[in-house]
Amino acid sequence: MKLRDTHNRIAKYLRIGITDRCNLRCRYCMPAVGIDFAHRDDILSYEEIIRLSKIFACLGVDKVRLTGGEPFVRKDIAVLLRSLSDVFSKVHITTNATLLSGHFELLKEIKVEGLNISIDSLDRDRFFMITRRDSYDIVMENILKCLENKIPAKLNIVVMKGVNDMELLDFVRFGIQHNIEVRFIEAMPFNDDDGNRNVYMPATEIAALIAGEFQSLHKLNADGSSSDKYTIDGNYTLGIIPAYSRSLCSSCDRIRLTPQGELLNCLYAQTGTSLLSMVRGDKVTDNDIQQAIIDSVLLKKKSGFEEEALINKDAFRSMTTIGG
Ligand code: SAM
Ligand code: SF4
């Protein structure tokens, strides 16, 4: 069975936000004081996540990504990761890497297919300014340990004009030196009240800036992933993610499950289908949940712009509640 939407896209990739809590306070993601975090009882338990995951797998989903908030702040994540690696053939995680120490063996054991590490600056002071926490050293140490342990890692950099765009070339050099893919993400101006306006730099401008220094920058044909891929000298690959310009919606294969068990069809969707109430319902069967997922995917809009048009602009929804 496949999760096909009305625009003929098939959802095969599930992103699960396992918590909305985080030990950093990245300016583009959360206000300094944090957000109104969900009560623990309102968050999907591991048992509930695993039950839902098995239903998604029956519907053809073969790739999962754990995200958050910071997934590694959640207790006993090893239990969840081991179970999910039995359900899905491809397990990925997005993390700020502050809490990775002690998890390298686990990541090898579950054969994690991809670990995306967020780091928005290679400069300790700027890292602190962006994340509001002094965690640069541990993040860098853990990135280097991932490389040592041959964990397939990539670096995610949210590009902010006037904040860290002067470091883009340094990131590319770092990527080439350590043979690690860097992925530049367009900043989505969601956290308006916190200095995230006016920092947007479009993917085209990011590519032009890199091409100014690396003349062999060459755009590859679309491969259906969420990033535009480029090569330098034909052998180093980097990505640019048009998260805000949304030029890749037509091949989107993603669906999202929030920490509070809401199934969202799109990063820009403000409401979805509550699977939490279903999974906790007395007489709700797996078949009922399966049908609710199918119905939900059928409502997926053609593009993130159509979803955004429905957003109440006064209601700020932090990425930490959606999972990025
Ligand atoms: N805490 C983990 C981390 O930072 O990698 C996982 C959760 S975070 C919400 C997932 C991704 O969303 C990160 O790569 C983060 O940089 C990105 N993100 C958060 N807010 C964003 C925004 N306003 N614009 C673009 N990307 C954003
Ligand atoms: Fe935390 Fe990730 Fe949001 Fe930064 S981007 S505050 S690390 S959830």
Short mmCIF file of C-alpha atoms and ligand atoms in Angstrom, two decimals:
data_model
loop_
_atom_site.label_atom_id
_atom_site.label_comp_id
_atom_site.label_asym_id
_atom_site.label_seq_id
_atom_site.Cartn_x
_atom_site.Cartn_y
_atom_site.Cartn_z
CA MET A 1 0.00 0.00 0.00
CA LYS A 2 1.24 3.52 -0.79
CA LEU A 3 0.47 6.95 0.61
CA ARG A 4 -0.29 8.78 -2.61
CA ASP A 5 -1.62 12.35 -2.52
CA THR A 6 -3.87 14.01 -5.07
CA HIS A 7 -0.83 15.55 -6.82
CA ASN A 8 0.61 12.09 -7.42
CA ARG A 9 3.39 12.35 -4.86
CA ILE A 10 4.04 9.36 -2.62
CA ALA A 11 4.85 9.95 1.06
CA LYS A 12 7.66 7.59 2.01
CA TYR A 13 9.56 9.66 4.54
CA LEU A 14 8.29 10.33 8.06
CA ARG A 15 9.86 12.96 10.30
CA ILE A 16 9.03 12.44 13.96
CA GLY A 17 9.53 15.26 16.43
CA ILE A 18 10.01 13.29 19.64
CA THR A 19 10.15 16.31 21.95
CA ASP A 20 9.64 20.06 21.75
CA ARG A 21 12.27 20.62 24.46
CA CYS A 22 15.80 21.69 23.72
CA ASN A 23 18.98 22.60 25.56
CA LEU A 24 19.82 25.39 23.07
CA ARG A 25 17.82 28.49 22.20
CA CYS A 26 18.71 29.19 18.56
CA ARG A 27 17.47 32.67 17.73
CA TYR A 28 15.73 31.62 14.52
CA CYS A 29 13.93 28.78 16.27
CA MET A 30 12.95 29.80 19.80
CA PRO A 31 12.70 32.91 21.94
CA ALA A 32 15.28 33.21 24.76
CA VAL A 33 12.71 32.23 27.36
CA GLY A 34 11.76 29.13 25.40
CA ILE A 35 8.19 28.36 24.42
CA ASP A 36 5.19 27.02 26.22
CA PHE A 37 6.50 23.43 26.24
CA ALA A 38 3.97 20.61 26.04
CA HIS A 39 3.12 18.74 29.23
CA ARG A 40 4.81 15.33 29.33
CA ASP A 41 1.45 13.53 29.34
CA ASP A 42 0.55 15.23 26.08
CA ILE A 43 3.61 13.89 24.25
CA LEU A 44 3.56 10.57 22.40
CA SER A 45 5.14 7.80 24.49
CA TYR A 46 7.73 5.50 22.90
CA GLU A 47 5.15 2.69 22.77
CA GLU A 48 2.76 4.99 20.92
CA ILE A 49 5.47 6.15 18.51
CA ILE A 50 6.39 2.54 17.75
CA ARG A 51 2.77 1.49 17.19
CA LEU A 52 2.24 4.40 14.81
CA SER A 53 5.56 3.72 13.08
CA LYS A 54 4.51 0.16 12.29
CA ILE A 55 1.30 1.49 10.75
CA PHE A 56 3.27 4.01 8.66
CA ALA A 57 5.63 1.23 7.54
CA CYS A 58 2.62 -0.84 6.35
CA LEU A 59 1.68 2.19 4.27
CA GLY A 60 5.02 2.18 2.46
CA VAL A 61 7.04 4.59 4.61
CA ASP A 62 10.61 3.29 4.69
CA LYS A 63 12.56 6.27 6.00
CA VAL A 64 12.26 7.91 9.40
CA ARG A 65 14.01 10.93 10.84
CA LEU A 66 13.98 11.72 14.54
CA THR A 67 14.04 15.41 15.24
CA GLY A 68 12.60 17.83 17.76
CA GLY A 69 13.37 19.96 19.79
CA GLU A 70 16.56 18.16 20.52
CA PRO A 71 15.92 14.41 20.20
CA PHE A 72 18.79 13.48 22.53
CA VAL A 73 17.26 15.35 25.49
CA ARG A 74 14.58 12.66 25.58
CA LYS A 75 15.28 9.93 28.15
CA ASP A 76 16.28 6.44 27.01
CA ILE A 77 16.42 7.36 23.34
CA ALA A 78 18.38 4.12 22.75
CA VAL A 79 15.20 2.12 23.38
CA LEU A 80 13.33 4.06 20.72
CA LEU A 81 16.16 3.99 18.20
CA ARG A 82 16.61 0.22 18.49
CA SER A 83 12.89 -0.39 17.94
CA LEU A 84 12.64 2.04 15.03
CA SER A 85 15.61 0.44 13.32
CA ASP A 86 13.59 -2.80 13.28
CA VAL A 87 10.63 -1.03 11.67
CA PHE A 88 12.30 1.21 9.06
CA SER A 89 15.18 0.37 6.74
CA LYS A 90 16.47 3.97 6.86
CA VAL A 91 16.91 5.73 10.18
CA HIS A 92 18.07 9.36 10.23
CA ILE A 93 18.42 11.88 13.05
CA THR A 94 18.71 15.67 13.13
CA THR A 95 20.54 16.90 16.22
CA ASN A 96 22.46 19.82 17.66
CA ALA A 97 25.15 17.26 18.67
CA THR A 98 25.57 18.63 22.20
CA LEU A 99 24.51 15.32 23.78
CA LEU A 100 26.03 12.83 21.35
CA SER A 101 28.92 11.75 23.57
CA GLY A 102 28.23 8.22 24.73
CA HIS A 103 25.92 7.43 21.81
CA PHE A 104 28.44 6.63 19.07
CA GLU A 105 28.31 2.85 19.60
CA LEU A 106 24.50 2.97 19.55
CA LEU A 107 24.51 4.91 16.29
CA LYS A 108 26.78 2.29 14.75
CA GLU A 109 24.70 -0.57 16.17
CA ILE A 110 21.45 0.71 14.64
CA LYS A 111 23.32 1.52 11.40
CA VAL A 112 22.05 5.08 11.36
CA GLU A 113 21.85 6.05 7.68
CA GLY A 114 22.26 9.77 8.25
CA LEU A 115 22.99 12.16 11.08
CA ASN A 116 22.35 15.83 10.31
CA ILE A 117 24.17 18.06 12.75
CA SER A 118 23.12 21.68 13.09
CA ILE A 119 25.97 24.15 13.49
CA ASP A 120 25.49 27.72 12.31
CA SER A 121 28.93 29.10 13.02
CA LEU A 122 32.55 27.94 13.16
CA ASP A 123 33.31 30.84 15.48
CA ARG A 124 32.71 30.20 19.21
CA ASP A 125 31.43 33.72 19.98
CA ARG A 126 29.07 33.76 17.03
CA PHE A 127 27.87 30.25 17.87
CA PHE A 128 27.04 31.54 21.35
CA MET A 129 25.28 34.60 19.94
CA ILE A 130 23.09 32.41 17.68
CA THR A 131 22.33 29.55 20.10
CA ARG A 132 22.48 31.55 23.35
CA ARG A 133 24.48 28.68 24.85
CA ASP A 134 28.23 28.14 25.19
CA SER A 135 28.28 24.70 23.53
CA TYR A 136 30.58 25.23 20.56
CA ASP A 137 33.44 23.07 21.88
CA ILE A 138 31.33 19.99 22.59
CA VAL A 139 29.52 20.28 19.25
CA MET A 140 32.78 20.49 17.32
CA GLU A 141 34.28 17.64 19.37
CA ASN A 142 31.27 15.46 18.56
CA ILE A 143 31.36 16.32 14.87
CA LEU A 144 34.98 15.19 14.73
CA LYS A 145 34.11 12.02 16.68
CA CYS A 146 31.36 11.21 14.17
CA LEU A 147 33.95 11.42 11.41
CA GLU A 148 36.38 9.21 13.37
CA ASN A 149 33.62 6.66 13.96
CA LYS A 150 32.57 6.80 10.30
CA ILE A 151 29.04 7.84 11.18
CA PRO A 152 27.44 9.25 8.01
CA ALA A 153 27.06 12.86 9.13
CA LYS A 154 26.19 16.10 7.34
CA LEU A 155 26.22 19.65 8.65
CA ASN A 156 23.09 21.85 8.57
CA ILE A 157 23.69 25.60 8.52
CA VAL A 158 20.79 28.04 8.65
CA VAL A 159 21.98 31.01 6.60
CA MET A 160 21.24 34.43 8.03
CA LYS A 161 22.23 37.58 6.18
CA GLY A 162 24.48 39.78 8.26
CA VAL A 163 24.69 37.11 10.96
CA ASN A 164 26.64 34.18 9.52
CA ASP A 165 26.68 34.63 5.73
CA MET A 166 30.30 35.80 6.01
CA GLU A 167 31.14 32.22 7.07
CA LEU A 168 29.65 30.33 4.13
CA LEU A 169 32.96 29.92 2.34
CA ASP A 170 34.64 28.82 5.59
CA PHE A 171 31.97 26.16 5.94
CA VAL A 172 32.61 24.94 2.39
CA ARG A 173 36.36 24.80 3.09
CA PHE A 174 35.67 22.94 6.35
CA GLY A 175 33.45 20.49 4.44
CA ILE A 176 36.09 19.86 1.79
CA GLN A 177 38.87 19.49 4.39
CA HIS A 178 36.93 16.96 6.46
CA ASN A 179 35.01 15.41 3.58
CA ILE A 180 31.65 16.14 5.18
CA GLU A 181 28.66 17.46 3.23
CA VAL A 182 27.48 20.91 4.27
CA ARG A 183 23.87 21.90 3.64
CA PHE A 184 22.88 25.55 3.68
CA ILE A 185 19.27 26.13 4.74
CA GLU A 186 17.27 29.22 3.87
CA ALA A 187 16.12 30.82 7.13
CA MET A 188 12.37 30.65 7.49
CA PRO A 189 11.17 33.85 9.14
CA PHE A 190 9.01 32.10 11.71
CA ASN A 191 10.48 33.48 14.90
CA ASP A 192 9.51 37.04 14.06
CA ASP A 193 9.55 38.41 17.56
CA ASP A 194 13.14 37.47 18.00
CA GLY A 195 15.26 39.10 15.37
CA ASN A 196 14.58 36.65 12.58
CA ARG A 197 13.16 39.22 10.19
CA ASN A 198 15.38 40.69 7.50
CA VAL A 199 17.95 37.90 7.64
CA TYR A 200 16.53 35.83 4.80
CA MET A 201 19.01 34.99 2.06
CA PRO A 202 17.57 33.10 -0.92
CA ALA A 203 19.09 29.85 -2.15
CA THR A 204 20.06 31.52 -5.45
CA GLU A 205 22.11 34.13 -3.59
CA ILE A 206 23.77 31.46 -1.43
CA ALA A 207 24.78 29.54 -4.58
CA ALA A 208 26.08 32.73 -6.25
CA LEU A 209 28.20 33.58 -3.22
CA ILE A 210 29.80 30.12 -3.22
CA ALA A 211 30.31 30.18 -7.01
CA GLY A 212 32.16 33.49 -6.64
CA GLU A 213 34.95 31.63 -4.85
CA PHE A 214 34.54 28.06 -6.13
CA GLN A 215 34.17 28.55 -9.87
CA SER A 216 33.71 24.84 -10.54
CA LEU A 217 30.45 24.83 -8.53
CA HIS A 218 28.04 22.79 -10.61
CA LYS A 219 24.37 22.11 -9.92
CA LEU A 220 23.36 18.47 -10.21
CA ASN A 221 20.03 17.25 -11.56
CA ALA A 222 17.28 17.04 -8.95
CA ASP A 223 17.40 13.69 -7.13
CA GLY A 224 14.07 14.00 -5.34
CA SER A 225 15.70 15.02 -2.06
CA SER A 226 14.88 18.17 -0.11
CA SER A 227 18.08 19.94 -1.13
CA ASP A 228 19.54 21.17 -4.39
CA LYS A 229 22.85 19.35 -4.77
CA TYR A 230 26.01 20.92 -6.09
CA THR A 231 29.52 19.62 -6.71
CA ILE A 232 32.86 21.35 -6.52
CA ASP A 233 35.63 19.99 -8.75
CA GLY A 234 33.31 17.11 -9.51
CA ASN A 235 34.00 15.31 -6.26
CA TYR A 236 32.84 17.32 -3.24
CA THR A 237 29.05 17.54 -2.80
CA LEU A 238 27.16 20.22 -0.90
CA GLY A 239 23.47 21.01 -0.56
CA ILE A 240 21.32 24.13 -0.50
CA ILE A 241 17.85 23.76 0.96
CA PRO A 242 15.25 26.18 -0.43
CA ALA A 243 13.17 25.89 2.73
CA TYR A 244 11.50 29.25 2.25
CA SER A 245 11.52 29.64 -1.54
CA ARG A 246 10.04 26.13 -1.73
CA SER A 247 11.15 25.18 -5.21
CA LEU A 248 11.11 21.46 -4.38
CA CYS A 249 7.48 21.00 -3.27
CA SER A 250 6.57 19.11 -6.44
CA SER A 251 8.72 16.14 -5.38
CA CYS A 252 7.98 16.29 -1.64
CA ASP A 253 7.75 12.80 -0.12
CA ARG A 254 7.59 13.93 3.53
CA ILE A 255 5.05 13.84 6.28
CA ARG A 256 5.56 14.96 9.86
CA LEU A 257 4.48 13.69 13.24
CA THR A 258 4.75 16.31 15.97
CA PRO A 259 5.66 15.52 19.60
CA GLN A 260 1.97 15.92 20.44
CA GLY A 261 1.01 13.34 17.86
CA GLU A 262 -0.32 15.61 15.15
CA LEU A 263 0.23 14.42 11.60
CA LEU A 264 1.23 17.35 9.38
CA ASN A 265 1.40 17.15 5.62
CA CYS A 266 3.68 20.10 5.18
CA LEU A 267 6.23 22.15 7.09
CA TYR A 268 3.93 25.11 6.56
CA ALA A 269 0.75 23.36 7.70
CA GLN A 270 -0.72 24.83 10.84
CA THR A 271 -3.09 22.01 11.65
CA GLY A 272 -3.19 18.32 10.96
CA THR A 273 -4.76 15.08 12.11
CA SER A 274 -4.47 14.14 15.78
CA LEU A 275 -3.07 10.63 15.92
CA LEU A 276 -2.49 11.01 19.67
CA SER A 277 -6.20 10.98 20.41
CA MET A 278 -6.62 7.99 18.11
CA VAL A 279 -3.74 5.99 19.56
CA ARG A 280 -5.17 6.60 23.04
CA GLY A 281 -8.77 5.88 22.04
CA ASP A 282 -10.31 2.78 23.54
CA LYS A 283 -11.86 1.24 20.49
CA VAL A 284 -9.57 2.62 17.80
CA THR A 285 -7.96 -0.11 15.71
CA ASP A 286 -4.79 0.02 13.62
CA ASN A 287 -7.04 -0.03 10.56
CA ASP A 288 -8.83 3.10 11.77
CA ILE A 289 -5.49 4.86 12.23
CA GLN A 290 -4.30 3.66 8.84
CA GLN A 291 -7.40 5.16 7.20
CA ALA A 292 -6.94 8.46 9.06
CA ILE A 293 -3.35 8.67 7.75
CA ILE A 294 -4.47 7.92 4.18
CA ASP A 295 -7.20 10.60 4.43
CA SER A 296 -4.75 13.09 5.86
CA VAL A 297 -2.22 12.61 3.06
CA LEU A 298 -5.00 13.10 0.49
CA LEU A 299 -5.42 16.63 1.88
CA LYS A 300 -1.79 17.55 1.15
CA LYS A 301 -1.68 20.82 -0.76
CA LYS A 302 0.27 21.27 -3.97
CA SER A 303 2.85 23.53 -2.35
CA GLY A 304 3.96 25.12 0.89
CA PHE A 305 2.70 28.45 -0.47
CA GLU A 306 -0.87 27.14 -0.48
CA GLU A 307 -0.43 26.00 3.12
CA GLU A 308 1.19 29.26 4.17
CA ALA A 309 -1.76 31.22 2.78
CA LEU A 310 -3.90 29.55 5.46
CA ILE A 311 -1.59 30.42 8.36
CA ASN A 312 -2.77 32.82 11.01
CA LYS A 313 0.21 35.18 10.94
CA ASP A 314 -0.23 36.16 14.58
CA ALA A 315 0.29 32.61 15.78
CA PHE A 316 4.01 31.91 16.00
CA ARG A 317 4.79 28.22 15.79
CA SER A 318 8.39 27.44 16.67
CA MET A 319 10.27 24.92 14.55
CA THR A 320 10.88 23.04 17.77
CA THR A 321 7.20 22.03 17.79
CA ILE A 322 7.30 20.87 14.15
CA GLY A 323 10.76 19.38 13.81
CA GLY A 324 12.13 21.45 10.95
N1 SAM B 1 17.55 20.34 17.63
C1 SAM B 1 17.86 19.68 16.42
C2 SAM B 1 18.75 20.52 15.54
O1 SAM B 1 18.82 21.73 15.76
O2 SAM B 1 19.35 19.98 14.63
C3 SAM B 1 16.66 19.20 15.64
C4 SAM B 1 15.46 20.11 15.57
S1 SAM B 1 15.66 21.58 14.61
C5 SAM B 1 14.07 22.33 14.77
C6 SAM B 1 15.67 20.89 12.98
C7 SAM B 1 16.29 21.78 11.92
O3 SAM B 1 15.44 22.91 11.73
C8 SAM B 1 17.66 22.32 12.29
O4 SAM B 1 18.58 22.05 11.24
C9 SAM B 1 17.43 23.79 12.44
O5 SAM B 1 18.57 24.53 12.10
C10 SAM B 1 16.26 24.02 11.50
N2 SAM B 1 15.50 25.23 11.77
C11 SAM B 1 14.92 25.61 12.93
N3 SAM B 1 14.29 26.82 12.81
C12 SAM B 1 14.50 27.21 11.53
C13 SAM B 1 14.13 28.36 10.77
N4 SAM B 1 13.44 29.35 11.30
N5 SAM B 1 14.54 28.41 9.49
C14 SAM B 1 15.26 27.40 8.91
N6 SAM B 1 15.63 26.29 9.58
C15 SAM B 1 15.26 26.20 10.87
FE1 SF4 B 2 17.06 23.57 19.66
FE2 SF4 B 2 17.40 22.69 17.19
FE3 SF4 B 2 15.69 24.74 17.74
FE4 SF4 B 2 18.29 25.11 17.98
S1 SF4 B 2 17.20 24.60 16.08
S2 SF4 B 2 16.72 25.73 19.49
S3 SF4 B 2 19.03 23.18 18.66
S4 SF4 B 2 15.48 22.66 18.37
#
